[in-house]
CSV table of C-alpha atoms and ligand atoms in Angstrom, one decimal:
chain,number,residue,atom,x,y,z
A,213,MET,CA,-26.1,16.1,-10.2
A,214,TYR,CA,-26.9,17.0,-6.9
A,215,TYR,CA,-24.7,14.6,-4.7
A,216,ASN,CA,-22.2,12.2,-4.7
A,217,GLU,CA,-20.9,9.6,-2.5
A,218,ASN,CA,-18.9,11.9,-0.9
A,219,THR,CA,-21.1,15.0,-0.9
A,220,ILE,CA,-21.3,16.5,3.8
A,221,ILE,CA,-25.2,18.2,4.2
A,222,TYR,CA,-25.1,19.9,8.0
A,223,PHE,CA,-27.8,17.9,9.3
A,224,ASN,CA,-29.8,18.0,12.6
A,225,ASN,CA,-26.9,19.1,14.7
A,226,GLU,CA,-24.2,17.7,12.7
A,227,PHE,CA,-21.8,17.0,9.3
A,228,VAL,CA,-23.5,14.1,7.4
A,229,LYS,CA,-22.9,12.4,4.2
A,230,ALA,CA,-25.5,13.1,2.2
A,231,THR,CA,-26.2,8.8,1.0
A,232,GLU,CA,-25.8,9.0,5.0
A,233,ALA,CA,-28.3,11.5,5.9
A,234,ARG,CA,-31.6,9.8,7.4
A,235,PRO,CA,-34.5,12.6,7.7
A,236,ASP,CA,-37.6,10.8,9.6
A,237,ILE,CA,-40.2,10.2,7.1
A,238,TYR,CA,-43.5,10.6,9.3
A,239,GLY,CA,-43.0,14.0,9.8
A,240,GLN,CA,-45.7,17.0,7.9
A,241,SER,CA,-42.7,17.9,6.3
A,242,LEU,CA,-42.3,15.1,3.9
A,243,HIS,CA,-46.6,14.1,4.6
A,244,TYR,CA,-47.7,18.1,4.0
A,245,GLY,CA,-45.2,19.9,2.9
A,246,TYR,CA,-44.9,22.1,5.9
A,247,ALA,CA,-41.3,23.0,5.8
A,248,VAL,CA,-39.4,26.5,5.1
A,249,PHE,CA,-36.5,26.9,3.0
A,250,GLU,CA,-34.2,29.1,0.7
A,251,GLY,CA,-32.3,29.5,-2.0
A,252,ILE,CA,-28.4,31.0,-1.7
A,253,ARG,CA,-25.7,31.9,-4.1
A,254,ALA,CA,-21.7,31.6,-3.2
A,255,TYR,CA,-19.1,33.1,-6.0
A,256,ASN,CA,-16.1,33.2,-6.6
A,257,THR,CA,-15.6,36.7,-6.7
A,258,GLU,CA,-12.2,38.3,-6.7
A,259,ASN,CA,-12.0,38.6,-2.5
A,260,GLY,CA,-12.6,34.2,-2.2
A,261,VAL,CA,-16.2,32.8,-2.2
A,262,LYS,CA,-18.9,35.2,-0.7
A,263,ILE,CA,-22.6,33.5,0.4
A,264,PHE,CA,-24.1,37.3,-2.0
A,265,LYS,CA,-27.0,38.0,1.1
A,266,VAL,CA,-26.6,35.4,3.2
A,267,ALA,CA,-28.1,37.2,6.2
A,268,GLU,CA,-31.1,38.6,4.0
A,269,HIS,CA,-31.9,34.6,2.6
A,270,TYR,CA,-31.4,34.0,6.7
A,271,ASP,CA,-33.8,36.3,7.9
A,272,ARG,CA,-36.2,35.3,5.6
A,273,MET,CA,-36.1,32.2,6.0
A,274,LYS,CA,-36.7,32.8,10.1
A,275,PHE,CA,-39.6,35.3,9.5
A,276,SER,CA,-41.4,32.5,7.0
A,277,CYS,CA,-40.7,29.4,10.0
A,278,GLU,CA,-42.0,32.1,12.5
A,279,ALA,CA,-44.7,33.3,10.0
A,280,VAL,CA,-46.6,29.2,9.9
A,281,GLY,CA,-45.4,28.1,12.8
A,282,ILE,CA,-41.4,26.4,13.0
A,283,PRO,CA,-40.2,25.8,15.5
A,284,TYR,CA,-37.0,27.9,14.7
A,285,PRO,CA,-34.2,27.9,17.5
A,286,TYR,CA,-31.1,28.9,15.1
A,287,ASP,CA,-29.1,32.0,15.1
A,288,ASN,CA,-27.7,33.3,11.7
A,289,ASN,CA,-23.5,34.1,12.5
A,290,GLU,CA,-24.1,29.9,13.5
A,291,LEU,CA,-25.5,29.7,10.3
A,292,ILE,CA,-23.8,32.0,8.2
A,293,ASP,CA,-20.5,29.5,10.1
A,294,LEU,CA,-22.4,26.7,9.0
A,295,SER,CA,-22.9,27.8,5.4
A,296,TYR,CA,-19.1,28.4,4.3
A,297,GLN,CA,-18.0,25.3,6.4
A,298,VAL,CA,-20.5,23.1,3.9
A,299,LEU,CA,-18.6,25.2,0.8
A,300,GLU,CA,-15.7,24.7,2.6
A,301,LYS,CA,-16.0,20.7,2.6
A,302,ASN,CA,-17.0,20.1,-0.6
A,303,ASN,CA,-14.9,22.4,-2.0
A,304,LEU,CA,-16.8,24.6,-3.7
A,305,ARG,CA,-16.8,27.9,-4.8
A,306,ASP,CA,-19.6,28.8,-7.3
A,307,ALA,CA,-22.4,27.0,-5.9
A,308,TYR,CA,-26.0,27.1,-4.6
A,309,ILE,CA,-27.1,26.6,-1.2
A,310,ARG,CA,-30.0,25.0,0.1
A,311,PRO,CA,-31.4,25.4,3.2
A,312,LEU,CA,-34.1,23.5,4.9
A,313,VAL,CA,-36.5,23.2,8.0
A,314,ILE,CA,-37.8,20.7,8.2
A,315,CYS,CA,-40.5,19.3,11.2
A,316,THR,CA,-39.6,16.1,13.5
A,317,PRO,CA,-42.5,13.7,14.0
A,318,ASN,CA,-46.0,14.8,14.3
A,319,MET,CA,-48.7,13.8,11.8
A,320,SER,CA,-51.2,16.2,13.0
A,321,LEU,CA,-52.4,19.3,12.0
A,322,THR,CA,-50.9,21.1,14.5
A,323,LYS,CA,-47.4,23.8,14.3
A,324,GLY,CA,-44.4,22.0,14.8
A,325,LYS,CA,-43.3,20.2,17.9
A,326,ASP,CA,-39.3,20.8,16.4
A,327,SER,CA,-37.4,21.0,14.2
A,328,GLN,CA,-34.3,20.0,12.2
A,329,LEU,CA,-32.2,22.0,10.0
A,330,LEU,CA,-30.6,20.9,6.6
A,331,ILE,CA,-27.8,23.2,4.7
A,332,ALA,CA,-27.1,21.5,1.6
A,333,ALA,CA,-24.9,22.7,-1.7
A,334,TRP,CA,-24.4,22.1,-5.1
A,335,ASP,CA,-21.4,23.2,-7.8
A,336,TRP,CA,-23.4,26.3,-9.7
A,337,GLY,CA,-21.1,27.0,-12.5
A,338,ALA,CA,-21.5,30.6,-14.1
A,339,TYR,CA,-23.9,31.1,-16.2
A,340,LEU,CA,-22.6,33.1,-19.5
A,341,GLY,CA,-25.6,32.9,-22.2
A,342,ASP,CA,-27.6,35.6,-23.3
A,343,ARG,CA,-31.1,33.4,-23.5
A,344,MET,CA,-34.2,35.1,-23.3
A,345,LEU,CA,-36.8,33.6,-22.2
A,346,ASN,CA,-40.4,33.2,-24.2
A,347,LEU,CA,-42.9,33.1,-21.7
A,348,MET,CA,-46.4,31.8,-21.4
A,349,ILE,CA,-49.2,33.6,-18.9
A,350,SER,CA,-49.9,30.8,-16.6
A,351,SER,CA,-53.6,29.0,-16.3
A,352,TYR,CA,-52.8,28.8,-12.5
A,353,ARG,CA,-53.2,32.0,-10.4
A,354,ARG,CA,-50.4,32.6,-7.6
A,355,ILE,CA,-51.5,31.2,-4.6
A,356,SER,CA,-53.7,34.0,-3.0
A,357,PRO,CA,-52.7,35.2,0.8
A,358,ALA,CA,-56.3,35.3,2.4
A,359,SER,CA,-55.0,31.4,2.0
A,360,PHE,CA,-51.1,31.0,2.3
A,361,LYS,CA,-48.7,33.5,3.8
A,362,VAL,CA,-47.6,34.5,0.8
A,363,GLN,CA,-44.6,36.4,1.8
A,364,ALA,CA,-42.9,33.1,3.3
A,365,LYS,CA,-40.9,30.7,1.0
A,366,VAL,CA,-43.1,27.3,2.4
A,367,SER,CA,-42.3,23.9,0.9
A,368,GLY,CA,-46.4,23.5,-0.2
A,369,HIS,CA,-46.5,26.4,-1.6
A,370,TYR,CA,-44.0,25.5,-4.6
A,371,ILE,CA,-46.9,22.8,-6.0
A,372,ASN,CA,-47.5,26.3,-7.8
A,373,SER,CA,-45.1,27.5,-9.0
A,374,ILE,CA,-43.5,22.9,-10.3
A,375,MET,CA,-47.7,23.2,-12.1
A,376,ALA,CA,-47.2,26.5,-13.7
A,377,THR,CA,-43.4,26.1,-15.4
A,378,GLN,CA,-44.4,22.4,-16.1
A,379,GLU,CA,-47.5,23.7,-18.3
A,380,ALA,CA,-45.9,26.4,-19.3
A,381,LYS,CA,-42.5,23.5,-20.4
A,382,ASP,CA,-45.4,21.3,-21.9
A,383,CYS,CA,-47.3,24.6,-24.3
A,384,GLY,CA,-44.1,24.8,-25.7
A,385,PHE,CA,-42.9,28.0,-23.5
A,386,ASP,CA,-39.5,28.2,-21.2
A,387,GLU,CA,-41.5,30.1,-18.1
A,388,ALA,CA,-44.5,30.9,-16.9
A,389,LEU,CA,-45.9,34.4,-15.3
A,390,LEU,CA,-47.9,33.8,-12.7
A,391,LEU,CA,-51.4,36.1,-12.2
A,392,ASP,CA,-52.2,36.8,-8.6
A,393,VAL,CA,-56.2,36.1,-7.8
A,394,ASN,CA,-57.2,39.1,-9.1
A,395,GLY,CA,-55.6,38.7,-12.5
A,396,PHE,CA,-53.1,41.6,-11.9
A,397,VAL,CA,-48.7,40.2,-12.8
A,398,ALA,CA,-47.7,38.2,-9.7
A,399,GLU,CA,-44.0,36.8,-10.1
A,400,GLY,CA,-43.1,33.8,-12.3
A,401,PRO,CA,-42.6,30.2,-10.4
A,402,GLY,CA,-39.5,30.9,-8.8
A,403,ALA,CA,-38.7,34.5,-9.5
A,404,ASN,CA,-40.0,38.2,-9.5
A,405,PHE,CA,-40.9,39.8,-12.3
A,406,PHE,CA,-40.1,43.9,-13.7
A,407,VAL,CA,-40.9,45.1,-17.3
A,408,GLU,CA,-40.2,48.8,-19.3
A,409,LYS,CA,-42.2,50.7,-20.3
A,410,ASP,CA,-41.4,54.6,-22.0
A,411,GLY,CA,-38.5,54.8,-19.8
A,412,VAL,CA,-39.4,53.6,-16.5
A,413,LEU,CA,-39.4,50.2,-14.8
A,414,TYR,CA,-42.5,48.8,-13.1
A,415,THR,CA,-43.0,45.5,-10.5
A,416,PRO,CA,-46.0,43.8,-9.3
A,417,GLN,CA,-46.3,45.1,-5.4
A,418,LEU,CA,-45.6,43.5,-2.3
A,419,GLY,CA,-48.7,41.2,-1.3
A,420,SER,CA,-49.6,38.0,-4.2
A,421,ILE,CA,-45.4,38.0,-4.1
A,422,LEU,CA,-42.7,36.8,-2.2
A,423,PRO,CA,-40.0,39.5,-1.3
A,424,GLY,CA,-37.5,38.9,-3.1
A,425,ILE,CA,-34.5,39.5,-2.2
A,426,THR,CA,-32.5,39.6,-6.1
A,427,ARG,CA,-35.7,42.4,-6.4
A,428,ALA,CA,-34.7,44.0,-3.5
A,429,THR,CA,-31.5,44.0,-5.1
A,430,VAL,CA,-32.5,45.3,-8.6
A,431,ILE,CA,-34.3,48.0,-6.6
A,432,GLU,CA,-31.3,49.1,-5.0
A,433,ILE,CA,-28.7,49.3,-8.3
A,434,CYS,CA,-31.9,51.1,-9.9
A,435,ASN,CA,-31.8,53.7,-7.5
A,436,GLU,CA,-28.3,54.2,-8.4
A,437,LEU,CA,-27.9,54.6,-11.6
A,438,GLY,CA,-30.6,56.7,-11.9
A,439,PHE,CA,-34.0,54.6,-13.5
A,440,GLU,CA,-37.0,55.0,-11.6
A,441,VAL,CA,-38.9,51.2,-10.6
A,442,ILE,CA,-42.4,52.0,-9.6
A,443,GLU,CA,-44.2,48.9,-7.5
A,444,LYS,CA,-47.7,49.2,-8.9
A,445,GLN,CA,-50.9,46.3,-9.5
A,446,ILE,CA,-50.2,45.7,-13.2
A,447,LEU,CA,-52.2,43.9,-16.0
A,448,PRO,CA,-51.0,41.8,-18.7
A,449,GLU,CA,-52.9,44.3,-21.5
A,450,GLU,CA,-49.6,46.5,-19.5
A,451,VAL,CA,-47.2,44.1,-20.7
A,452,TYR,CA,-48.1,42.4,-23.8
A,453,GLY,CA,-45.8,44.5,-26.3
A,454,ALA,CA,-44.0,46.8,-23.7
A,455,ASP,CA,-40.0,48.1,-23.8
A,456,SER,CA,-38.7,45.1,-22.3
A,457,ALA,CA,-38.9,42.7,-19.1
A,458,PHE,CA,-36.8,40.7,-16.9
A,459,PHE,CA,-37.1,38.0,-14.3
A,460,CYS,CA,-34.7,38.6,-11.2
A,461,GLY,CA,-34.1,35.7,-8.6
A,462,THR,CA,-31.3,34.3,-6.8
A,463,ALA,CA,-30.8,31.5,-9.3
A,464,ALA,CA,-31.7,33.3,-13.0
A,465,GLU,CA,-30.1,36.5,-11.7
A,466,VAL,CA,-31.1,39.1,-14.2
A,467,ILE,CA,-33.0,37.4,-17.3
A,468,GLY,CA,-33.9,38.7,-20.4
A,469,ILE,CA,-37.7,38.3,-21.7
A,470,GLY,CA,-37.6,37.8,-25.3
A,471,SER,CA,-41.9,36.9,-25.2
A,472,LEU,CA,-45.6,37.3,-23.5
A,473,ASP,CA,-47.5,34.9,-25.2
A,474,LYS,CA,-46.0,35.1,-28.2
A,475,VAL,CA,-45.9,38.2,-28.1
A,476,ALA,CA,-43.1,40.3,-28.5
A,477,PHE,CA,-41.1,42.9,-26.7
A,478,THR,CA,-40.0,45.6,-28.7
A,479,LYS,CA,-36.4,47.1,-27.9
A,480,GLU,CA,-33.5,45.2,-27.6
A,481,TRP,CA,-32.4,43.4,-25.2
A,482,LYS,CA,-29.2,45.7,-25.3
A,483,ASP,CA,-30.8,48.7,-25.4
A,484,SER,CA,-32.4,47.5,-22.4
A,485,PHE,CA,-32.6,48.9,-18.6
A,486,GLY,CA,-33.0,45.5,-17.7
A,487,SER,CA,-29.2,44.5,-19.6
A,488,LYS,CA,-27.5,47.5,-18.1
A,489,ILE,CA,-29.7,45.9,-14.9
A,490,GLN,CA,-27.3,42.4,-15.4
A,491,LYS,CA,-24.7,43.7,-16.1
A,492,ALA,CA,-24.3,45.5,-12.4
A,493,TYR,CA,-25.8,43.0,-11.1
A,494,LYS,CA,-22.8,40.3,-11.9
A,495,ASP,CA,-20.2,42.5,-11.2
A,496,LEU,CA,-21.8,43.4,-7.2
A,497,VAL,CA,-22.2,39.8,-6.5
A,498,LEU,CA,-18.7,39.5,-7.6
A,499,GLU,CA,-17.9,42.2,-5.7
A,500,LYS,CA,-16.7,44.3,-8.6
A,501,SER,CA,-17.9,48.1,-8.8
A,502,TYR,CA,-19.7,48.5,-11.5
A,503,LYS,CA,-20.8,52.3,-11.0
A,504,SER,CA,-17.8,53.4,-12.5
A,505,GLU,CA,-18.1,51.0,-15.2
A,506,LEU,CA,-21.6,52.5,-16.0
A,507,ALA,CA,-20.9,55.4,-16.1
A,508,LEU,CA,-18.2,54.9,-18.6
A,509,ALA,CA,-20.8,53.2,-20.4
B,212,PMP,N1,-40.7,34.3,-6.4
B,212,PMP,C1,-41.0,32.7,-6.1
B,212,PMP,C2,-42.1,32.4,-6.1
B,212,PMP,C3,-39.3,32.5,-5.9
B,212,PMP,O1,-39.2,31.5,-5.4
B,212,PMP,C4,-38.1,33.1,-6.1
B,212,PMP,C5,-37.0,32.7,-5.0
B,212,PMP,N2,-37.0,32.3,-4.1
B,212,PMP,C6,-38.2,34.3,-6.1
B,212,PMP,C7,-39.0,35.2,-6.0
B,212,PMP,C8,-37.3,35.0,-6.3
B,212,PMP,O2,-36.4,35.5,-4.4
B,212,PMP,P1,-35.0,35.8,-4.3
B,212,PMP,O3,-34.8,37.1,-5.2
B,212,PMP,O4,-35.3,36.0,-3.3
B,212,PMP,O5,-34.1,34.8,-4.9
């Protein structure tokens, strides 16, 4: 599904076949989850294939590496160019791009000596459905900012996400919503969270969450559309039975949430802020003008 015998990736300073890349197995990345990655989307827009917010993603990759001491000798323009080349070499248009920075052999618990960069990409067809997620509050708490650099996108952090998603699926839900260590709503395993109540959107403040690039885009869209957004600490009790809610992230885009712990949100999705933001986000990534369209609606 992710690759076949013809797939080309960029790995360790060259383009190679995915089946022929040889990452070293004596490194901290594989053994301890000491690696940094990004998840980026390319869209087949009206103006050709465009990678959405690509500079922001590579800025965050640099920030993440620096946060945990992984050497980062890469230049944004070079990375952007390489990413487009990976798409081209694989003939991809609507795609997911996965850059990953791993460390060279070193088994000790010290910072990375050298790093290697991988850029892979795979097909990611346009999502057409109107699916609504049924969530449960996870029994796992989001990793603590006292223990991890929560704002960095570090591979090892995702064990927490895997535990939470699998638990939710095992319990018959679509996805989890995690609280932070103090019991406030944090985020999903791979997406940020917004809830609508009495004409205002609320989203967890930064601190225990990944500062999502989509979250920032949603806030920009809200400012442009005149929707009030407040970043604050949110208790689960404030979410149960609220008007509406959604997740947002590069992969998830903007996706509505139908219920939390089987308590349904009360507004019809089509009447919610989230639905309007979902449309605006789709137009934005496809480089269509959304302001004029929504003004007419
Ligand atoms: N939170 C977590 C834990 C994530 O993994 C992601 C996906 N990167 C997000 C939020 C959303 O971030 P972004 O919008 O930058 O993809």
